[in-house]
CSV table of C-alpha atoms and ligand atoms in Angstrom, one decimal:
chain,number,residue,atom,x,y,z
A,274,MET,CA,183.3,33.2,186.3
A,275,GLU,CA,186.2,35.2,184.8
A,276,THR,CA,185.9,35.6,181.0
A,277,LEU,CA,189.2,35.6,179.2
A,278,LEU,CA,189.5,38.1,176.3
A,279,LEU,CA,191.6,36.5,173.6
A,280,ASN,CA,192.9,37.9,170.4
A,281,ARG,CA,192.8,36.3,166.9
A,282,ASN,CA,196.2,34.6,167.5
A,283,GLN,CA,195.2,32.8,170.7
A,284,THR,CA,193.2,29.9,169.1
A,285,ASP,CA,195.4,27.4,171.0
A,286,THR,CA,194.1,28.7,174.3
A,287,ALA,CA,190.6,28.7,173.0
A,288,ALA,CA,190.9,25.1,171.7
A,289,ALA,CA,192.1,24.0,175.1
A,290,ILE,CA,189.1,25.5,176.7
A,291,ILE,CA,186.8,23.8,174.2
A,292,GLN,CA,188.5,20.4,174.8
A,293,ARG,CA,188.0,20.6,178.5
A,294,GLY,CA,184.2,21.3,178.0
A,295,GLY,CA,184.2,25.1,178.3
A,296,LEU,CA,182.4,27.8,176.3
A,297,VAL,CA,184.2,30.2,173.9
A,298,ALA,CA,182.6,33.0,171.8
A,299,VAL,CA,184.0,32.8,168.3
A,300,PRO,CA,183.8,35.2,165.3
A,301,THR,CA,182.2,33.9,162.1
A,302,GLU,CA,181.5,35.8,158.9
A,303,THR,CA,177.8,36.1,159.9
A,304,VAL,CA,177.6,36.8,163.6
A,305,TYR,CA,179.6,35.7,166.7
A,306,GLY,CA,178.8,32.2,167.9
A,307,LEU,CA,178.8,30.8,171.4
A,308,ALA,CA,180.7,27.5,171.0
A,309,ALA,CA,181.2,24.2,172.8
A,310,ASP,CA,182.4,20.8,171.7
A,311,ALA,CA,179.4,19.5,169.7
A,312,LEU,CA,180.0,15.9,170.7
A,313,ASN,CA,180.1,16.7,174.5
A,314,GLY,CA,176.4,17.0,175.6
A,315,LYS,CA,177.4,18.4,179.0
A,316,ALA,CA,179.4,21.2,177.5
A,317,VAL,CA,176.6,21.9,175.0
A,318,ALA,CA,174.1,22.1,177.9
A,319,LYS,CA,176.1,25.1,179.3
A,320,ILE,CA,175.4,27.1,176.2
A,321,PHE,CA,171.6,27.0,176.9
A,322,ARG,CA,172.2,28.2,180.4
A,323,ALA,CA,174.5,31.0,179.5
A,324,LYS,CA,172.1,32.3,176.8
A,325,GLY,CA,168.9,31.6,178.7
A,326,ARG,CA,167.9,29.6,175.6
A,327,PRO,CA,164.9,27.2,175.6
A,328,MET,CA,166.2,23.6,175.5
A,329,ASP,CA,163.9,22.7,172.6
A,330,ASN,CA,165.8,25.0,170.1
A,331,PRO,CA,168.5,23.0,168.4
A,332,LEU,CA,172.0,24.2,167.6
A,333,ILE,CA,174.1,24.4,164.4
A,334,VAL,CA,177.2,22.2,164.3
A,335,HIS,CA,180.2,24.0,162.7
A,336,ILE,CA,182.9,22.1,160.8
A,337,SER,CA,186.2,23.1,159.4
A,338,GLU,CA,186.4,20.8,156.4
A,339,ILE,CA,183.8,18.8,154.5
A,340,ALA,CA,185.4,15.4,155.4
A,341,GLN,CA,184.2,15.9,159.0
A,342,ILE,CA,180.5,15.6,158.0
A,343,SER,CA,180.6,11.9,157.5
A,344,GLY,CA,180.6,11.2,161.2
A,345,LEU,CA,177.8,13.7,161.9
A,346,VAL,CA,175.0,12.8,159.5
A,347,SER,CA,173.4,9.5,158.4
A,348,ASP,CA,172.8,10.6,154.8
A,349,PHE,CA,174.5,13.2,152.5
A,350,PRO,CA,172.2,13.5,149.4
A,351,GLU,CA,173.3,14.8,146.0
A,352,LYS,CA,171.6,18.2,146.6
A,353,ALA,CA,173.7,18.6,149.8
A,354,GLN,CA,176.8,17.9,147.9
A,355,LYS,CA,175.8,20.5,145.3
A,356,LEU,CA,175.0,23.1,147.9
A,357,ALA,CA,178.3,22.4,149.7
A,358,ASP,CA,180.3,22.7,146.5
A,359,ALA,CA,178.6,26.0,145.7
A,360,PHE,CA,178.4,27.8,149.1
A,361,TRP,CA,180.8,26.2,151.6
A,362,PRO,CA,182.8,27.6,153.2
A,363,GLY,CA,180.1,30.3,153.7
A,364,PRO,CA,176.9,31.4,155.4
A,365,LEU,CA,174.7,28.4,154.6
A,366,THR,CA,173.4,25.8,157.1
A,367,ILE,CA,172.1,22.5,155.8
A,368,ILE,CA,169.7,20.3,157.8
A,369,LEU,CA,170.3,16.6,157.3
A,370,PRO,CA,169.4,13.3,159.1
A,371,LYS,CA,171.7,13.1,162.2
A,372,SER,CA,174.1,10.3,163.1
A,373,ASP,CA,173.9,8.6,166.6
A,374,ARG,CA,177.0,10.6,167.7
A,375,ILE,CA,175.1,13.9,167.8
A,376,PRO,CA,174.0,14.4,171.5
A,377,ASP,CA,170.3,15.2,172.2
A,378,GLU,CA,171.3,18.6,173.6
A,379,VAL,CA,172.5,19.6,170.0
A,380,SER,CA,169.5,18.3,168.1
A,381,ALA,CA,166.9,19.2,170.9
A,382,GLY,CA,165.4,15.7,170.4
A,383,LEU,CA,164.9,16.0,166.6
A,384,ASP,CA,166.3,13.3,164.3
A,385,THR,CA,168.1,15.9,162.2
A,386,VAL,CA,171.2,18.0,162.6
A,387,ALA,CA,172.1,21.5,161.2
A,388,ILE,CA,175.6,21.7,159.7
A,389,ARG,CA,177.6,24.7,158.5
A,390,LEU,CA,181.2,25.1,157.3
A,391,PRO,CA,182.0,28.8,158.0
A,392,MET,CA,184.2,31.0,155.9
A,393,ASN,CA,185.9,32.9,158.8
A,394,GLU,CA,189.4,31.6,159.2
A,395,CYS,CA,189.7,32.1,162.9
A,396,ALA,CA,186.6,30.0,163.4
A,397,ARG,CA,187.9,27.2,161.1
A,398,GLU,CA,191.3,27.3,162.8
A,399,LEU,CA,189.7,26.8,166.2
A,400,ILE,CA,187.5,23.9,164.9
A,401,ALA,CA,190.6,22.3,163.3
A,402,LYS,CA,192.5,22.5,166.7
A,403,SER,CA,189.6,21.3,168.9
A,404,ALA,CA,186.4,19.7,167.6
A,405,PRO,CA,183.2,20.3,165.6
A,406,LEU,CA,181.6,23.2,167.4
A,407,ALA,CA,177.9,23.5,168.4
A,408,ALA,CA,177.3,27.3,168.3
A,409,PRO,CA,174.2,29.5,168.4
A,410,SER,CA,174.6,33.2,168.0
A,411,ALA,CA,176.4,34.6,171.1
A,412,ASN,CA,173.7,36.9,172.4
A,413,LEU,CA,171.3,36.6,175.3
A,414,SER,CA,168.3,34.7,174.0
A,415,GLY,CA,165.9,37.2,172.4
A,416,SER,CA,168.3,40.1,171.9
A,417,PRO,CA,170.0,41.1,168.6
A,418,SER,CA,172.8,38.8,167.4
A,419,PRO,CA,176.3,40.1,168.1
A,420,THR,CA,178.4,41.3,165.2
A,421,THR,CA,181.4,42.5,167.3
A,422,ALA,CA,183.4,41.2,170.3
A,423,GLU,CA,182.1,44.2,172.2
A,424,HIS,CA,178.5,43.1,171.7
A,425,VAL,CA,179.4,39.6,173.0
A,426,LYS,CA,181.1,41.2,176.0
A,427,LYS,CA,177.9,43.1,176.8
A,428,ASP,CA,175.7,40.0,176.8
A,429,MET,CA,178.1,37.3,178.0
A,430,TYR,CA,180.9,38.7,180.2
A,431,GLY,CA,181.2,36.7,183.4
A,432,LYS,CA,179.0,33.8,182.0
A,433,ILE,CA,181.5,32.1,179.6
A,434,ASP,CA,185.1,31.1,179.6
A,435,ALA,CA,186.5,33.2,176.8
A,436,ILE,CA,185.7,35.6,173.9
A,437,LEU,CA,187.9,35.3,170.8
A,438,ASP,CA,188.0,38.7,169.2
A,439,GLY,CA,188.1,38.4,165.4
A,440,GLY,CA,186.9,41.9,164.6
A,441,ASP,CA,183.6,42.8,162.8
A,442,CYS,CA,181.5,40.2,161.2
A,443,GLU,CA,181.2,40.9,157.5
A,444,VAL,CA,177.7,39.6,156.6
A,445,GLY,CA,176.0,40.8,159.8
A,446,VAL,CA,173.0,38.6,159.6
A,447,GLU,CA,173.0,34.8,160.4
A,448,SER,CA,173.4,32.0,157.9
A,449,THR,CA,170.6,30.8,155.6
A,450,VAL,CA,169.1,27.6,157.1
A,451,ILE,CA,167.8,25.1,154.5
A,452,THR,CA,166.4,21.7,155.2
A,453,LEU,CA,166.9,18.7,152.8
A,454,VAL,CA,164.8,16.3,154.8
A,455,THR,CA,161.5,17.5,153.3
A,456,GLU,CA,160.4,16.3,149.8
A,457,VAL,CA,161.2,19.7,148.3
A,458,PRO,CA,164.1,21.6,149.9
A,459,ARG,CA,162.9,24.4,152.1
A,460,ILE,CA,164.5,27.6,153.5
A,461,LEU,CA,163.6,27.8,157.1
A,462,ARG,CA,165.6,31.0,157.7
A,463,PRO,CA,166.8,33.5,155.1
A,464,GLY,CA,170.4,34.7,155.5
A,465,GLY,CA,173.8,35.3,153.9
A,466,ILE,CA,173.1,33.0,150.9
A,467,THR,CA,170.0,34.2,149.0
A,468,ALA,CA,167.0,32.1,147.9
A,469,GLU,CA,167.9,33.1,144.3
A,470,GLN,CA,171.4,31.7,144.6
A,471,ILE,CA,170.1,28.4,146.1
A,472,ILE,CA,167.5,28.0,143.4
A,473,GLY,CA,170.2,28.6,140.8
A,474,VAL,CA,172.1,25.5,142.1
A,475,ILE,CA,169.5,23.0,143.1
A,476,GLY,CA,166.3,24.2,141.4
A,477,GLU,CA,162.9,24.1,143.1
A,478,THR,CA,163.1,25.3,146.7
A,479,LYS,CA,160.3,26.5,149.0
A,480,ILE,CA,160.4,29.3,151.5
A,481,ASP,CA,158.9,28.3,154.8
A,482,ASP,CA,155.7,30.2,155.8
A,483,ALA,CA,157.3,31.2,159.0
A,484,VAL,CA,160.0,33.3,157.2
A,485,LEU,CA,157.4,36.0,156.3
A,486,ASN,CA,154.5,35.4,158.5
A,487,PRO,CA,153.8,34.9,162.2
A,488,LEU,CA,153.0,31.3,163.2
A,489,LYS,CA,149.2,30.8,163.7
A,490,ASP,CA,148.0,29.5,167.0
A,491,GLY,CA,148.7,25.7,167.3
A,492,GLN,CA,151.0,25.7,164.2
A,493,THR,CA,154.4,24.0,164.9
A,494,ALA,CA,157.6,25.6,163.6
A,495,ALA,CA,159.8,23.6,161.2
A,496,SER,CA,162.7,25.5,162.7
A,497,PRO,CA,162.0,25.8,166.4
A,498,GLY,CA,163.9,29.1,166.6
A,499,MET,CA,161.2,30.8,164.5
A,500,LYS,CA,158.6,30.5,167.2
A,501,TYR,CA,160.4,32.7,169.7
A,502,LYS,CA,160.4,36.5,169.9
A,503,HIS,CA,163.7,37.4,168.5
A,504,TYR,CA,166.2,40.1,167.6
A,505,SER,CA,164.4,42.6,169.8
A,506,PRO,CA,166.1,45.8,171.1
A,507,LYS,CA,164.5,47.4,174.2
A,508,ALA,CA,163.1,50.2,172.0
A,509,ASN,CA,159.8,49.8,170.2
A,510,VAL,CA,160.5,49.1,166.5
A,511,VAL,CA,158.0,50.7,164.0
A,512,LEU,CA,158.1,49.6,160.3
A,513,LEU,CA,156.8,52.1,157.7
A,514,LYS,CA,155.8,51.3,154.2
A,515,GLY,CA,155.7,54.1,151.6
A,516,ASN,CA,158.0,56.1,149.4
A,517,SER,CA,160.9,58.3,150.6
A,518,ASP,CA,158.8,61.5,150.7
A,519,GLN,CA,156.1,59.9,152.8
A,520,PHE,CA,158.7,58.3,155.1
A,521,ILE,CA,160.6,61.6,155.7
A,522,ARG,CA,157.4,63.6,156.2
A,523,TYR,CA,156.1,61.0,158.7
A,524,VAL,CA,159.3,60.7,160.8
A,525,ASN,CA,159.9,64.4,160.9
A,526,ARG,CA,156.6,64.8,162.7
A,527,GLN,CA,157.5,62.4,165.5
A,528,LYS,CA,158.0,63.8,169.0
A,529,GLY,CA,159.5,62.1,172.1
A,530,ASN,CA,162.8,60.3,171.9
A,531,PRO,CA,162.8,58.4,168.6
A,532,VAL,CA,165.6,57.5,166.2
A,533,VAL,CA,165.2,56.8,162.4
A,534,LEU,CA,166.9,54.1,160.4
A,535,CYS,CA,167.1,55.8,157.0
A,536,TYR,CA,168.8,55.4,153.7
A,537,GLU,CA,171.9,57.3,153.1
A,538,GLU,CA,170.1,59.3,150.3
A,539,GLU,CA,167.6,60.5,152.9
A,540,MET,CA,169.9,61.7,155.7
A,541,GLN,CA,169.9,65.4,154.9
A,542,ARG,CA,166.2,65.7,154.8
A,543,ILE,CA,165.6,64.1,158.2
A,544,HIS,CA,165.4,66.5,161.1
A,545,ILE,CA,165.3,64.2,164.1
A,546,ASP,CA,168.1,61.7,165.2
A,547,TYR,CA,168.9,59.1,162.6
A,548,PHE,CA,171.3,56.3,161.7
A,549,SER,CA,172.0,55.5,158.1
A,550,VAL,CA,171.5,51.8,157.1
A,551,GLY,CA,173.4,52.5,153.8
A,552,LYS,CA,172.2,53.3,150.3
A,553,GLU,CA,168.7,52.2,149.3
A,554,ASN,CA,169.8,49.5,146.9
A,555,ASP,CA,172.8,48.4,148.9
A,556,TYR,CA,171.3,45.4,150.7
A,557,SER,CA,174.7,44.0,151.8
A,558,THR,CA,175.5,47.1,153.8
A,559,GLN,CA,172.0,47.1,155.3
A,560,ALA,CA,172.4,43.5,156.4
A,561,HIS,CA,175.9,44.3,157.8
A,562,ARG,CA,174.7,47.2,159.9
A,563,LEU,CA,171.2,46.0,161.1
A,564,PHE,CA,172.0,44.3,164.4
A,565,ALA,CA,174.7,46.8,165.4
A,566,LEU,CA,172.3,49.7,164.8
A,567,LEU,CA,169.5,48.0,166.9
A,568,ARG,CA,172.1,47.7,169.7
A,569,ASP,CA,173.3,51.3,169.3
A,570,ALA,CA,169.7,52.5,169.6
A,571,ASP,CA,169.5,50.8,173.0
A,572,GLU,CA,172.9,52.1,174.1
A,573,LYS,CA,171.6,55.6,173.4
A,574,ALA,CA,168.3,54.9,175.2
A,575,TYR,CA,166.0,55.8,172.3
A,576,ASP,CA,162.5,54.6,173.0
A,577,THR,CA,161.3,54.1,169.4
A,578,ILE,CA,163.1,53.1,166.2
A,579,TYR,CA,161.4,54.1,162.9
A,580,ALA,CA,162.6,52.1,159.9
A,581,HIS,CA,161.6,51.4,156.3
A,582,CYS,CA,159.9,48.0,155.8
A,583,PRO,CA,162.7,46.2,153.9
A,584,LYS,CA,162.3,44.6,150.4
A,585,THR,CA,162.1,40.8,150.2
A,586,ASP,CA,164.5,40.0,147.4
A,587,GLY,CA,168.2,39.1,147.7
A,588,ILE,CA,169.8,39.4,151.1
A,589,SER,CA,167.1,42.0,152.0
A,590,LEU,CA,164.8,39.0,152.7
A,591,ALA,CA,167.0,38.2,155.7
A,592,VAL,CA,166.9,41.8,156.9
A,593,TYR,CA,163.1,41.8,156.5
A,594,ASN,CA,162.8,38.5,158.4
A,595,ARG,CA,164.8,39.8,161.3
A,596,ILE,CA,163.3,43.3,161.6
A,597,ILE,CA,159.6,42.1,161.1
A,598,ARG,CA,160.1,40.0,164.2
A,599,ALA,CA,161.6,42.9,166.1
A,600,ALA,CA,158.5,44.9,165.1
A,601,GLY,CA,156.1,42.1,166.2
A,602,PHE,CA,155.0,41.7,162.6
A,603,GLU,CA,153.3,45.1,162.4
A,604,VAL,CA,153.8,47.4,159.4
A,605,THR,CA,152.3,50.9,159.1
A,606,GLU,CA,151.2,51.8,155.6
A,607,LEU,CA,151.9,55.5,154.9
A,608,GLU,CA,149.4,57.6,153.0
A,609,GLY,CA,149.2,61.0,151.5
B,816,TXA,O1,175.2,32.3,161.1
B,816,TXA,C1,174.7,31.5,161.9
B,816,TXA,O2,173.9,30.6,161.6
B,816,TXA,C2,175.1,31.7,163.4
B,816,TXA,C3,176.7,31.5,163.4
B,816,TXA,C4,177.2,31.5,164.8
B,816,TXA,O3,177.0,30.3,162.8
B,816,TXA,N1,174.4,30.8,164.2
B,816,TXA,C5,173.1,30.9,164.5
B,816,TXA,O4,172.6,30.0,165.4
B,816,TXA,O5,172.4,31.8,164.1
B,816,TXA,P1,171.2,30.1,166.1
B,816,TXA,O6,171.2,29.0,167.1
B,816,TXA,O7,171.1,31.5,166.7
B,816,TXA,O8,170.2,29.8,165.0
B,816,TXA,C6,170.0,28.5,164.4
B,816,TXA,C7,168.7,28.3,163.8
B,816,TXA,C8,167.6,28.3,164.9
B,816,TXA,O9,166.4,29.0,164.4
B,816,TXA,C9,167.3,26.8,165.1
B,816,TXA,O10,166.0,26.6,165.5
B,816,TXA,C10,167.6,26.3,163.7
B,816,TXA,O11,168.6,27.1,163.2
B,816,TXA,N2,167.9,24.9,163.7
B,816,TXA,C11,169.1,24.3,164.2
B,816,TXA,N3,169.0,23.0,164.1
B,816,TXA,C12,167.9,22.7,163.4
B,816,TXA,C13,167.3,21.5,163.0
B,816,TXA,N4,167.8,20.3,163.2
B,816,TXA,N5,166.0,21.5,162.4
B,816,TXA,C14,165.4,22.7,162.2
B,816,TXA,N6,166.0,23.9,162.6
B,816,TXA,C15,167.2,23.9,163.2
B,817,MG,MG1,170.3,33.3,167.3
C-alpha cells in the first residue's frame, strides 16, 4: 500500500480517507494515534492488523467536542462531567459504560468504552470533518509510542493510508486512563494528567496495582494493555537506583556499547555515550523526551540503555510506568 504523507493543512484529504474506511496516523498532544472511524468496525479491525495488536486490547475513542459523547456512552456520571470540565480538551481518557453504537472491535468485547477529547487542533479538526476516531498509539505493537511523524513512518510506512504530520507531540507520554465504572475511580494508566490533579477535582481515586507492579500469574488486567510487554526498544534497559555520585560512578565503569540516559546536571561527569533527559526536577521534559530517546538508542544500535529509576510523583509516575515495563520490572540498587 502507498502511504500518503500529508501536512497539517490537508485534513480534508485525511477526513475523506477516514470516511471511506481507511487508516490515518494523526498527531495528538500526547503521542501520534493510528485512527479509523470509531463507528465502522471493519475499518477499526484494520488498525489491529497494521499494528500487530492483540484483538483483546480495546481502543480509545477520540471526540472533538463534548456533545459527541452522548451517542457513545450509556451513562455520564457527575464525576465524568467534573473531569471533563477540568481536563478536556487534554491528555485524559475516561472509561464509561458503552452505548450499543460502539462496535465490538473498539471495546474488545468489554461493556465499557474509553473516551478522550484531545487538545491538539489538527486532531480535533480531523474529527470534526470526519467522525469520532478510534486510535491507539501509532507504533508497532510493543515498541515505544511515536512522538514525531518520522517515528510513525518508521513503523507504519506501507501499512496505512496516510500520515498527517503535525510536528512534535508536546506531552510525549500517552494520556492518563481513568475508569469511573468501579466504585472508587481508578487510574489504570498514569499519563499527561497527574493523579494529584485528578484527586484535586474528584477526591478519592485509586491507582491500579498494575501501574507500579507486574501482574501476578493468573491475575486479570483492568486495562488489557497493561498485561503486554510494552514500550520496549531493542536495547536492554537497565534501571539504577541511587544518588548521582553512585549513578555516575557505576555507568562510567560500563564497557561494551551502552548509552546512558542522564540528567542535564550530570552530563559533564559522564565519560561514555549519553543522552540528557532534562534537568533532574523537570519531569515534563523527561516525559517529552522519553520515547524519542528510546528510539534514538535503537537507531544508533546501542545494546544497553542505563537510566535512573524515575520518581513516582507528578508526571514522573507516567515515565516510571513506561520505563519499568521496558526494563522488565527490574531495578538495580546501587551501593557504596
Ligand atoms: O494518549 C493516548 O492515550 C494515545 C493517543 C493516540 O490518544 N492513545 C493511546 O492508545 O495510548 P493505546 O491504545 O496505545 O492505549 C490505550 C490504553 C490501553 O492500555 C487499553 O488497554 C486501555 O487504554 N483501554 C482502552 N479501552 C479500555 C476499556 N474500555 N477498559 C479498560 N482499558 C481500556
Ligand atoms: Mg499504545
